[in-house]
Short mmCIF file of C-alpha atoms in Angstrom, two decimals:
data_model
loop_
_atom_site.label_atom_id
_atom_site.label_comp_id
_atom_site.label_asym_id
_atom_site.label_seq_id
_atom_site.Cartn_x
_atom_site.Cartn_y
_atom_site.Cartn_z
CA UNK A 1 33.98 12.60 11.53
CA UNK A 2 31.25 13.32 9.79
CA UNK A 3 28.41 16.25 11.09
CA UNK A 4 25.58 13.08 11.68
CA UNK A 5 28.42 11.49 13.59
CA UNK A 6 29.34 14.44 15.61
CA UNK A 7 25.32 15.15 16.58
CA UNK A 8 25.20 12.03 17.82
CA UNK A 9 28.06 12.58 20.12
CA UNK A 10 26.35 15.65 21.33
CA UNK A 11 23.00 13.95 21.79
CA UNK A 12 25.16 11.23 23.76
CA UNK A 13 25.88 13.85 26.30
CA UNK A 14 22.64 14.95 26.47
CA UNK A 15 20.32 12.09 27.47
CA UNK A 16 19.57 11.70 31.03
CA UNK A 17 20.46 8.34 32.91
CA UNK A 18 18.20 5.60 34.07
CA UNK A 19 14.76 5.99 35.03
CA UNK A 20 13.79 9.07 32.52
CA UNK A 21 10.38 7.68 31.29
CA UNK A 22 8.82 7.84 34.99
CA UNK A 23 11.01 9.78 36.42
CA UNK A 24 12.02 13.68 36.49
CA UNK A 25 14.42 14.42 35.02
CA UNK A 26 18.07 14.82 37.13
CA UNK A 27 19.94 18.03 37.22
CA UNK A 28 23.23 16.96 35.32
CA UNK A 29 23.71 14.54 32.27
CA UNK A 30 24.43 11.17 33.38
CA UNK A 31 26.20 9.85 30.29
CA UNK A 32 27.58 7.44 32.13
CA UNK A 33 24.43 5.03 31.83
CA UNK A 34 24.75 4.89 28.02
CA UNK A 35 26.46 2.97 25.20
CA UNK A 36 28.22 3.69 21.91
CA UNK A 37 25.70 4.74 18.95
CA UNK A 38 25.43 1.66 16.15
CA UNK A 39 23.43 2.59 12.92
CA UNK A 40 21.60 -0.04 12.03
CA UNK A 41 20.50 1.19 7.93
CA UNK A 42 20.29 4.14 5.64
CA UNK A 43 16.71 4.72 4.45
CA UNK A 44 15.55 4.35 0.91
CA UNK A 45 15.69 8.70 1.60
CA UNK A 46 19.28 8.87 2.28
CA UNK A 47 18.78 9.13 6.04
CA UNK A 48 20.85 7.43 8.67
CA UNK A 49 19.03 5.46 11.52
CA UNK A 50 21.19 4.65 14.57
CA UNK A 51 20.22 2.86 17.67
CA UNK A 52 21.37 3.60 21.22
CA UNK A 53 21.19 0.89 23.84
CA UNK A 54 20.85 2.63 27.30
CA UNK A 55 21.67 0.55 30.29
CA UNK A 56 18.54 0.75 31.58
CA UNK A 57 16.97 -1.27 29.31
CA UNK A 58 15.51 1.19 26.81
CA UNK A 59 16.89 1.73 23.40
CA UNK A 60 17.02 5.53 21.61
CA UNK A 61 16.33 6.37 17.76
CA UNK A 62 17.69 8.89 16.32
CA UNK A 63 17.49 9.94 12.62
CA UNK A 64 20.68 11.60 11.03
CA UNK A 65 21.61 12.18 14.22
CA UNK A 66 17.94 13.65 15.36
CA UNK A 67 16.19 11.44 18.81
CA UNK A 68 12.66 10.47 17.20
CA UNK A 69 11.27 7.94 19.75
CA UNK A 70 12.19 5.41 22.76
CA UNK A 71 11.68 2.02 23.12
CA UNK A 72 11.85 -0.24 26.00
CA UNK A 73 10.26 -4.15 27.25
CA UNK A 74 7.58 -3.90 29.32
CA UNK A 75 6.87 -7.13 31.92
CA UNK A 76 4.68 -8.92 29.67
CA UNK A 77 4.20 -10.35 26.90
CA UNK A 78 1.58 -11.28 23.58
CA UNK A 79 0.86 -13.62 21.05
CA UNK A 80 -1.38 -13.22 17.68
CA UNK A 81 -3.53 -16.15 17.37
CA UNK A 82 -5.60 -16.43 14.01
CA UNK A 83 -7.32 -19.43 12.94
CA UNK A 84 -6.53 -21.02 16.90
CA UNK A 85 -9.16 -18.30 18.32
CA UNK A 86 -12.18 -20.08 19.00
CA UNK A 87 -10.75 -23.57 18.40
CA UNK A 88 -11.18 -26.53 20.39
CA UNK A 89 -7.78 -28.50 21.12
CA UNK A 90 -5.35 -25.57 20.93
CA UNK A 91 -1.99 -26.07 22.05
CA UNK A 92 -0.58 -22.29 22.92
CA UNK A 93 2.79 -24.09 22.14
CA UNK A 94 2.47 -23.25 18.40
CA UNK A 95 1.35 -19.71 18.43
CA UNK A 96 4.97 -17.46 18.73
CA UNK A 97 4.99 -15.24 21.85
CA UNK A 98 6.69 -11.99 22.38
CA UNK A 99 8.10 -9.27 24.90
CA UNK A 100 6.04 -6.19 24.60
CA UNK A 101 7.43 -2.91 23.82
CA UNK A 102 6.38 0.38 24.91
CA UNK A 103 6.89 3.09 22.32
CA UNK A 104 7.89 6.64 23.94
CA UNK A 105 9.67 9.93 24.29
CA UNK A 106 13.19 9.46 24.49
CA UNK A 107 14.60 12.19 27.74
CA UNK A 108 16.87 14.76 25.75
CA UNK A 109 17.01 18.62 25.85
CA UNK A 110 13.89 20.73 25.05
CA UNK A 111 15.52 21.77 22.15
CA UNK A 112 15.29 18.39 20.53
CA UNK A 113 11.71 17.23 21.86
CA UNK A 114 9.08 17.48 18.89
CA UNK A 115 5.76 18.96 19.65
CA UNK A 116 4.46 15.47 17.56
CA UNK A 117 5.70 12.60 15.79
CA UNK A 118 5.51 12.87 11.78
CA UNK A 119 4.01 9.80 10.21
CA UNK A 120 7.38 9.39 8.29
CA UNK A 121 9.39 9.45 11.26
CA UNK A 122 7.09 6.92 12.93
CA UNK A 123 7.52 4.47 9.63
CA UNK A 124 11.38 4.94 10.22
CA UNK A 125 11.12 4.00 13.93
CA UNK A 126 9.21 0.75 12.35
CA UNK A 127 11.76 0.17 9.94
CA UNK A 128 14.37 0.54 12.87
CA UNK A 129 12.26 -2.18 15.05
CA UNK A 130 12.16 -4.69 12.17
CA UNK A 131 15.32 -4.11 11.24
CA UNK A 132 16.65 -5.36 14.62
CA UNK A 133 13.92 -8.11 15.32
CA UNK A 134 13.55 -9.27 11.78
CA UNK A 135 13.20 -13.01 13.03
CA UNK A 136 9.78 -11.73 14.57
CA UNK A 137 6.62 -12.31 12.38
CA UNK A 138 4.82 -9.58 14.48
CA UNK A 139 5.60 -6.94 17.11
CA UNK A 140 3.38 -6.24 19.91
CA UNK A 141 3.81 -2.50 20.89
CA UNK A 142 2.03 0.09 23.04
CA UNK A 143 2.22 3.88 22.37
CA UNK A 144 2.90 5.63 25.60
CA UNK A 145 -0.31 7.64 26.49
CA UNK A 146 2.26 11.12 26.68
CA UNK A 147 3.15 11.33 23.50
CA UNK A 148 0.82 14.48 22.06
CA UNK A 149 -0.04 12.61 18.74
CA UNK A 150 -0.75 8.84 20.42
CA UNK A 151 -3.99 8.60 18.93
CA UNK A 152 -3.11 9.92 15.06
CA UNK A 153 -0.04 7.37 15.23
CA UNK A 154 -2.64 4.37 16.50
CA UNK A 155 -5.02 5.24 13.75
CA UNK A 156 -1.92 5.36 11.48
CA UNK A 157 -0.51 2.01 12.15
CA UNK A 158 -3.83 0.14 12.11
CA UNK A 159 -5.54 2.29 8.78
CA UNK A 160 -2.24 1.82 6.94
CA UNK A 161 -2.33 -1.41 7.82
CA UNK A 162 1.00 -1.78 9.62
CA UNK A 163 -0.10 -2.47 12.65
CA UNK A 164 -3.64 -4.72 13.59
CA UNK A 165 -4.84 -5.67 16.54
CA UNK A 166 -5.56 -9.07 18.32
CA UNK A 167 -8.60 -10.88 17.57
CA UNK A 168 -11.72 -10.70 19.49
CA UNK A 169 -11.49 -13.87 21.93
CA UNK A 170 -8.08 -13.93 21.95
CA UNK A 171 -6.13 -13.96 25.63
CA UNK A 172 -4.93 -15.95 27.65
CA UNK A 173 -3.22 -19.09 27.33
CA UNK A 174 -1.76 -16.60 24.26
CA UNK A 175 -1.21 -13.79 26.37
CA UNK A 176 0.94 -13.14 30.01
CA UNK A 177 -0.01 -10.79 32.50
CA UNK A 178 2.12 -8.02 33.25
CA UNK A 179 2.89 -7.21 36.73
CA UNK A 180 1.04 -4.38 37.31
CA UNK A 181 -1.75 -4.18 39.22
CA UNK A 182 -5.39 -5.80 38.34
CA UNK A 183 -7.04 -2.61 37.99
CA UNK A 184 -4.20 -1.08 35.77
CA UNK A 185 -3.72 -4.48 33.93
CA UNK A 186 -7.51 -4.13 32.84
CA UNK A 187 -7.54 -0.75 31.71
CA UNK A 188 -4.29 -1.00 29.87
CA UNK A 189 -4.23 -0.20 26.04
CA UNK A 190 -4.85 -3.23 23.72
CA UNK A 191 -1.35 -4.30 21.83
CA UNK A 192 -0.67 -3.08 18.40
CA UNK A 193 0.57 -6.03 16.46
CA UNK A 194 3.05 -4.60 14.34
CA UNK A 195 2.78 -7.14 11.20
CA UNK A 196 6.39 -8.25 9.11
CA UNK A 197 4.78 -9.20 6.30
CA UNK A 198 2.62 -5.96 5.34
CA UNK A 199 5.74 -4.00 6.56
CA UNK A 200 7.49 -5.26 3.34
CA UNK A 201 4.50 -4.71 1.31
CA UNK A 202 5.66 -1.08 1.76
CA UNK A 203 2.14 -0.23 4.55
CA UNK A 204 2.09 3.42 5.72
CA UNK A 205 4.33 4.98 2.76
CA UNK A 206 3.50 6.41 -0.55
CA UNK A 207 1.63 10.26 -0.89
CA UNK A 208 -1.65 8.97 0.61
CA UNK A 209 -0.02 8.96 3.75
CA UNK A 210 2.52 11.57 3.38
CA UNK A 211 5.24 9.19 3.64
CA UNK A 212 8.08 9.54 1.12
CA UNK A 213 10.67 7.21 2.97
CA UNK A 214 9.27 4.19 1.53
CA UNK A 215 11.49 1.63 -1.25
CA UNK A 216 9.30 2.93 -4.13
CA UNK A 217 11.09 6.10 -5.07
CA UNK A 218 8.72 6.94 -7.84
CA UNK A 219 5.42 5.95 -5.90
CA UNK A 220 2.34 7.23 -8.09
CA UNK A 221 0.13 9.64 -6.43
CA UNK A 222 -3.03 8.06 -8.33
CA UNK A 223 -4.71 5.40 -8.15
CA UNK A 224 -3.70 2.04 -9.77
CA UNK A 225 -4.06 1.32 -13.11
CA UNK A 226 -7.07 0.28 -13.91
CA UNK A 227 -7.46 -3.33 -15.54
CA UNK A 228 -8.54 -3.68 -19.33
CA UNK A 229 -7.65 -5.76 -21.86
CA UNK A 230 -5.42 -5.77 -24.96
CA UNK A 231 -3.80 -7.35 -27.37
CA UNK A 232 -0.19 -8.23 -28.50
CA UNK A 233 0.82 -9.84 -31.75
CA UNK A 234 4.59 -10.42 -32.90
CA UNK A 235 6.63 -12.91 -34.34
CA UNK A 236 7.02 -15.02 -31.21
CA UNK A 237 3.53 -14.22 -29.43
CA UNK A 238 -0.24 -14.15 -30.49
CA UNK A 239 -1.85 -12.97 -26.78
CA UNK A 240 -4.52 -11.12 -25.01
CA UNK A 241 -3.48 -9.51 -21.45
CA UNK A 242 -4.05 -6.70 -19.87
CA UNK A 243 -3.12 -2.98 -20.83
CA UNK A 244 0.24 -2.38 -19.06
CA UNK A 245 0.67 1.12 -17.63
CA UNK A 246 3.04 3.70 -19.22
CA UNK A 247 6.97 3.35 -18.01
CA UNK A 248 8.30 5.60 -15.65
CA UNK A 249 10.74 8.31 -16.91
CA UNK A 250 13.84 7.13 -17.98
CA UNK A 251 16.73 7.83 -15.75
CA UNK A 252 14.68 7.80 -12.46
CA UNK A 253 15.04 6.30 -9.53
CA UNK A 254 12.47 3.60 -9.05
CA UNK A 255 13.38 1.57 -5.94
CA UNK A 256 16.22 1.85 -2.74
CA UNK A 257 16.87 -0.78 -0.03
CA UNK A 258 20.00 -0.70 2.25
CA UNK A 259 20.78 -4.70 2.30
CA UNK A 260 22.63 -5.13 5.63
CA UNK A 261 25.11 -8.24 4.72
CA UNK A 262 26.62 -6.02 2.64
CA UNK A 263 26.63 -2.42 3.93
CA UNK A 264 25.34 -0.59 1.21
CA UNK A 265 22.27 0.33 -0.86
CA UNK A 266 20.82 -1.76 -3.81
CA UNK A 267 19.81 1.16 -6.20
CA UNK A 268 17.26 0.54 -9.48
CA UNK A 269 16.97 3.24 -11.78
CA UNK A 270 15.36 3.25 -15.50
CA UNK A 271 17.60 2.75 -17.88
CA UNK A 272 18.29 6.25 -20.39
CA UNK A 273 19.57 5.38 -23.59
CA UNK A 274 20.53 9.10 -23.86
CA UNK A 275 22.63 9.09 -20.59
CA UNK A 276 26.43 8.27 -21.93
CA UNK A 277 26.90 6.43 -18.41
CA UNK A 278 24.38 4.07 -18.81
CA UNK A 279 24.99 3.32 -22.65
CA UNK A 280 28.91 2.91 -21.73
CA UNK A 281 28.09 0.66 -18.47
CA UNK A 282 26.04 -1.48 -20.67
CA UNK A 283 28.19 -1.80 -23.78
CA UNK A 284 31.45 -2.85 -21.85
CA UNK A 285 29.18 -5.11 -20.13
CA UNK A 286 27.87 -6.78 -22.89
CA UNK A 287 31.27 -7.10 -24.35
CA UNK A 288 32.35 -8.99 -21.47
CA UNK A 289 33.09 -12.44 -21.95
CA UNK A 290 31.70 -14.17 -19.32
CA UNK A 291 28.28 -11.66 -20.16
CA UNK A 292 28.18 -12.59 -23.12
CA UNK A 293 28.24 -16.90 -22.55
CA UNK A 294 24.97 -15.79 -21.25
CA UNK A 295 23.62 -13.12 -23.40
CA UNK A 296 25.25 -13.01 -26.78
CA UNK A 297 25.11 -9.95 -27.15
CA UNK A 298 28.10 -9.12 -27.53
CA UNK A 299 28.71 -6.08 -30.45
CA UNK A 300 29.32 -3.01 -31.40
CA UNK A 301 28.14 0.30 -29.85
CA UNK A 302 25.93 0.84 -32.50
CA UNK A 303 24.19 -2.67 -31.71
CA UNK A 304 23.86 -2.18 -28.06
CA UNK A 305 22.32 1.50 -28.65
CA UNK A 306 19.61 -0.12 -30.93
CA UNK A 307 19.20 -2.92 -28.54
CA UNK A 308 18.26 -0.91 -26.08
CA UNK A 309 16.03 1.60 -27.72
CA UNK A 310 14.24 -1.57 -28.67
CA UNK A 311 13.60 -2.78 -25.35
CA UNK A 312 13.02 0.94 -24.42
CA UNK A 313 10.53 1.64 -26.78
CA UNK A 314 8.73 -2.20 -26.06
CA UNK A 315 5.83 -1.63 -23.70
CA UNK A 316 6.63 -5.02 -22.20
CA UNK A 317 9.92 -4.47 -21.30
CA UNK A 318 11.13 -2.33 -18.10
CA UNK A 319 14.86 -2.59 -18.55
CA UNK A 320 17.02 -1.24 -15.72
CA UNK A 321 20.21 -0.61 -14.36
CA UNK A 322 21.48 -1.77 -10.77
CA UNK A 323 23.76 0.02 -8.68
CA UNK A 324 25.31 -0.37 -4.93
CA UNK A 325 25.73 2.98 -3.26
CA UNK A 326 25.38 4.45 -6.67
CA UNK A 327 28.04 2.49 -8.42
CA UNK A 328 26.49 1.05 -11.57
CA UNK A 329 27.39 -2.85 -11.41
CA UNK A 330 24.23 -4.81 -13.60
CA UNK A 331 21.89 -5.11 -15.76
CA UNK A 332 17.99 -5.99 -15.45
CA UNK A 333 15.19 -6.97 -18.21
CA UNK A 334 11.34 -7.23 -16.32
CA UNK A 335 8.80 -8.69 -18.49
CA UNK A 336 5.05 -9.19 -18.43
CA UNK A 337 5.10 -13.11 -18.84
CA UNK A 338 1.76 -13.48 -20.91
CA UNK A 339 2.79 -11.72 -23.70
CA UNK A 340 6.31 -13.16 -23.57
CA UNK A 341 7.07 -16.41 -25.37
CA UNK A 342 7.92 -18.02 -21.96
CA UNK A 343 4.04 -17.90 -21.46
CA UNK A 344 2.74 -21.39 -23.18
CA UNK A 345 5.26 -23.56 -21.14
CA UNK A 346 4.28 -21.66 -17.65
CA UNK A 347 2.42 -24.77 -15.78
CA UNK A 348 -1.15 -24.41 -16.32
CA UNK A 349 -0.67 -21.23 -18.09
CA UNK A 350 0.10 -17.21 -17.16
CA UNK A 351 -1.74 -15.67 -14.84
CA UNK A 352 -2.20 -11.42 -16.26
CA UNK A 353 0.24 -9.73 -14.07
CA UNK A 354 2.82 -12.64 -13.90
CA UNK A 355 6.10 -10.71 -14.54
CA UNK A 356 9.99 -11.97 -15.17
CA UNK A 357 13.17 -11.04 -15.15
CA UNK A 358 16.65 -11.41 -17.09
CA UNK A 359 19.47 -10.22 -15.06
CA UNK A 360 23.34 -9.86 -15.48
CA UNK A 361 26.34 -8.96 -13.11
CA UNK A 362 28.44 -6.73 -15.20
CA UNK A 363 30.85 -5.30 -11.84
CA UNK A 364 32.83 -8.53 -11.10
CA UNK A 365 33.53 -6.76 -7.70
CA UNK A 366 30.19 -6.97 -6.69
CA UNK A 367 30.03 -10.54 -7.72
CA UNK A 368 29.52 -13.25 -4.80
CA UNK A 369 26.75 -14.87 -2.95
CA UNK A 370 26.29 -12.08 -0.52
CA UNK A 371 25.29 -9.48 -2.95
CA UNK A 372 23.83 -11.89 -5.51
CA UNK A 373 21.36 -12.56 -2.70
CA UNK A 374 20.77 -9.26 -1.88
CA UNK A 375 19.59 -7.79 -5.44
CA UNK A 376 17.85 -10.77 -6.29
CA UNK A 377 15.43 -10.26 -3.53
CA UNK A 378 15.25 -6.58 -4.17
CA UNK A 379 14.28 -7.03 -7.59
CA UNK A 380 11.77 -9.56 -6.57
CA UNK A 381 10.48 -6.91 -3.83
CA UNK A 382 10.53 -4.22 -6.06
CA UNK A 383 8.34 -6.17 -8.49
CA UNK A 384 5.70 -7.17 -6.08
CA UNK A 385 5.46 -3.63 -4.92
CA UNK A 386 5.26 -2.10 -8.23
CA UNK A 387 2.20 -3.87 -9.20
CA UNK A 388 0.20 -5.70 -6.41
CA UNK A 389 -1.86 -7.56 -8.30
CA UNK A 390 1.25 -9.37 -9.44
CA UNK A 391 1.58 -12.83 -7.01
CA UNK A 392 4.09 -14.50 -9.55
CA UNK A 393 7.78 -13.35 -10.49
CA UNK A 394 8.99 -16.36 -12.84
CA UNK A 395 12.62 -17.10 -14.30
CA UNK A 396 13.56 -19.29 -17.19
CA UNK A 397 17.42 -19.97 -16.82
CA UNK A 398 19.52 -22.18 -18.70
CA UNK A 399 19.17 -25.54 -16.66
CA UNK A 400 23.28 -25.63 -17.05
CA UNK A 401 23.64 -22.56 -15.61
CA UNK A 402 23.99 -23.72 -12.24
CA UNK A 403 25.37 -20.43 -10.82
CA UNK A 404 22.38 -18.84 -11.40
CA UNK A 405 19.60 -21.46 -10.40
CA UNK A 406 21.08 -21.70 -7.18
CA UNK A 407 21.12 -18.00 -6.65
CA UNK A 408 17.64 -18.29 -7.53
CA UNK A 409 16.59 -20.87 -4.71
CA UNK A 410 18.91 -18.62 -2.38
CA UNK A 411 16.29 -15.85 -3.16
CA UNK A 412 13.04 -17.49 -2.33
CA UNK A 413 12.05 -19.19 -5.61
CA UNK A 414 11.45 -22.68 -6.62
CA UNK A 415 12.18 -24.83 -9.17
CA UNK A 416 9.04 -24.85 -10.73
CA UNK A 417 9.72 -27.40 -14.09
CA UNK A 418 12.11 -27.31 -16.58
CA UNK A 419 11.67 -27.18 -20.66
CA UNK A 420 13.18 -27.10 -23.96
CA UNK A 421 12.95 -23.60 -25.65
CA UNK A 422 14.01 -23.92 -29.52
CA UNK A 423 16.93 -22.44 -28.22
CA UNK A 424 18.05 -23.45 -25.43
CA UNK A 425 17.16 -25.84 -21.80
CA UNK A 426 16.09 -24.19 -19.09
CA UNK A 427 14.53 -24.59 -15.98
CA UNK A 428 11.07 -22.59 -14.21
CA UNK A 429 12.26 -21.20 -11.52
CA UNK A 430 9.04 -19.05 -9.46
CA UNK A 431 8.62 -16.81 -6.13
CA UNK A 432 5.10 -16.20 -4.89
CA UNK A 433 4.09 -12.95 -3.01
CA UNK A 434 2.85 -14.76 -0.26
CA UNK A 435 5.98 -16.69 0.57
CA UNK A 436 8.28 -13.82 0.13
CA UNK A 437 6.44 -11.48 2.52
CA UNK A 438 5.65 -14.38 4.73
CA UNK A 439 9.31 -15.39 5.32
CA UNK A 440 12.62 -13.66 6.98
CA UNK A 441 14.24 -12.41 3.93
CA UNK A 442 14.88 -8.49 3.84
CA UNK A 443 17.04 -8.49 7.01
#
């Protein structure tokens, strides 16, 4: 058993029984009203969040092993309306309505109360919530008025843009009283909507918020690169785009999800042409039979190390390794599409931060449509958080290749058109930023 494993056992005979919010606290441990601990992901930081259903009703998170924050469902319950605020002929039907939760202290020993909770911890709690209520498009919480830092966590969720709040106009037939009293009920705390889709968009973390936690493991601490124009001409493309900002170190770690329907963590780092584990993971790849029907790429090691100093070296070209749990297992190519030769047969043309991708499974062990789902949409997420101004992520695979197309669709995109390259068929396959974070797909 390991020591996260064992803290949790000790926390388990800490927490006091029913009741603890509003009540004091009882002289003796009543573990007795609690379950078994379940951990529900490992964040992008390496630490273990675990969930603790109590009997009565409210749920504990703890963080390697640490209580952070309660939740429990209050006796009401709220509804975001947008566009139906205001209208005339609303049905209420249409707008989703959910339980309320009520964010608070969870009742353990003074020894593991903070005096406040950290911004990062609070993200984690988020992460936690969505996590377990993914099907939601927003959560309606309250902050319990106790906790020290209520007010600096508010201004956090709505600033980062977690959390937002309801409309002016909007109550009832959206909303459902509570059953406390009229007086209370009035002066209650608005709901903060907690909000799925800017969740994904990785809200609340990066250095302007002191919140390293988040997927981008090599978040810049600047602002983004600004937009100018330049100029790229090759053999295969005459076009003007915009100047692309410098690659991250090679070697780094650039992005970390754990992807529950497999158990483990989808890993991307830059590939390093002068690390001997990358060069020999790619090589035997590429030698690889069923790699190379796809690639042809298949050489010596003296080929593969100038291949990939070429793509290295090509500003265009991000080319990265994919591991689960660390295990290396594939290989990824991301492209700007306007100066790529894909660009004249994108449907009325590529837009400037349109970017692509060229992937291969190199592990056969972590072949299958579980985890071929699970990377595909991290590399899609990792793209659209890398750049925001990118709305597009756009594939070109062989139309034949029907493996591949339909892990596509499984992913999010579309089959956009297909088209004859001198080379080869392929299909246009395309995800859009506003689908992706729109819809139920991280979980």
């Amino acid at each position: 058993m390991d020591k996260a494993a064992r803290r949790l056992q000790q926390i388990q005979h800490i927490i006091i029984g029913p009741d603890t919010h509003d009540a004091p606290a009882s002289d003796a441990p009543s573990p007795s009203f609690i379950t078994e601990w379940k951990t529900v992901l490992v964040l992008p930081d390496g630490v273990r969040a675990s969930i603790l259903a109590r009997t009565d009703g409210s749920s504990l998170i703890a963080l390697d092993a640490r209580p952070v924050l309660a939740f429990r469902t209050l006796a009401r319950t709220a509804a975001l309306p947008l566009s139906a605020v205001g209208a005339p002929d609303v049905s209420a039907n249409i707008i989703p309505v959910y339980p309320v939760l009520e964010l608070f202290f969870p009742a353990v020993d003074a020894a593991q109360r903070p005096g406040r909770i950290a911004l990062d911890d609070l993200w984690a709690v988020v992460y936690v919530l969505w996590a377990t209520m993914h099907a939601q498009e927003v959560i309606p919480i309250v902050l319990d008025p106790s906790l020290p830092n209520a007010a600096d966590l508010a201004w956090y969720l709505l600033h980062s843009g977690l959390a937002r709040l309801a409309l002016p106009g909007a109550s009832s037939p959206f909303t459902s009283p509570s059953t406390e009293t009229e007086n209370e009920n009035s002066e209650r705390a608005p709901e903060l909507f907690l909000d799925r889709a800017t969740f994904w968009q990785g809200a609340g973390t990066g250095p302007a918020w002191s919140v390293a936690r988040g997927w981008l493991r090599h978040a810049p601490d600047h602002a983004p690169f600004p937009h100018t124009q330049s100029f790229t001409r090759s053999a295969r493309v005459i076009a003007q785009h915009p100047l692309r900002p410098p690659k991250p170190p090679r070697g780094t770690l650039l992005y970390a999800r754990y992807c529950a329907p497999v158990r483990a963590v989808l890993g991307l780092h830059a590939l390093d042409p002068g690390c001997k584990d990358d060069m020999d993971a790619f090589h035997r790849w590429m030698n690889d039979e069923r790699v190379n029907s796809g690639w042809g790429e298949k050489g010596s090691w003296e080929k593969h190390v100038e291949y990939v100093r070429g793509v290295v070296d090509d500003p265009h070209v991000l080319p990265l390794i994919m591991s689960w749990d660390g295990a290396r297992m594939g290989y990824v190519e991301l492209v700007w599409i306007k100066e790529n030769h894909v660009a004249p047969y994108v449907p009325a043309g590529a837009q400037d931060y349109d970017r692509g991708l060229h992937v291969l499974v190199g592990e056969d062990r972590f072949r299958g449509q579980a985890y071929s789902q699970a990377w595909f949409r991290s590399i899609t997420h990792y793209i659209f958080l890398a750049e925001t101004r990118t709305t597009r992520v756009v594939g070109e695979p062989k139309r034949a290749n029907a493996a591949i197309v339909r892990t596509s669709v499984d992913a999010g995109m579309h089959l956009e058109t297909s088209f004859y390259f001198p080379y080869k068929h392929s299909v246009m396959t395309m995800n859009l930023r506003e689908r992706l974070f729109k819809e139920d797909v991280f979980h």
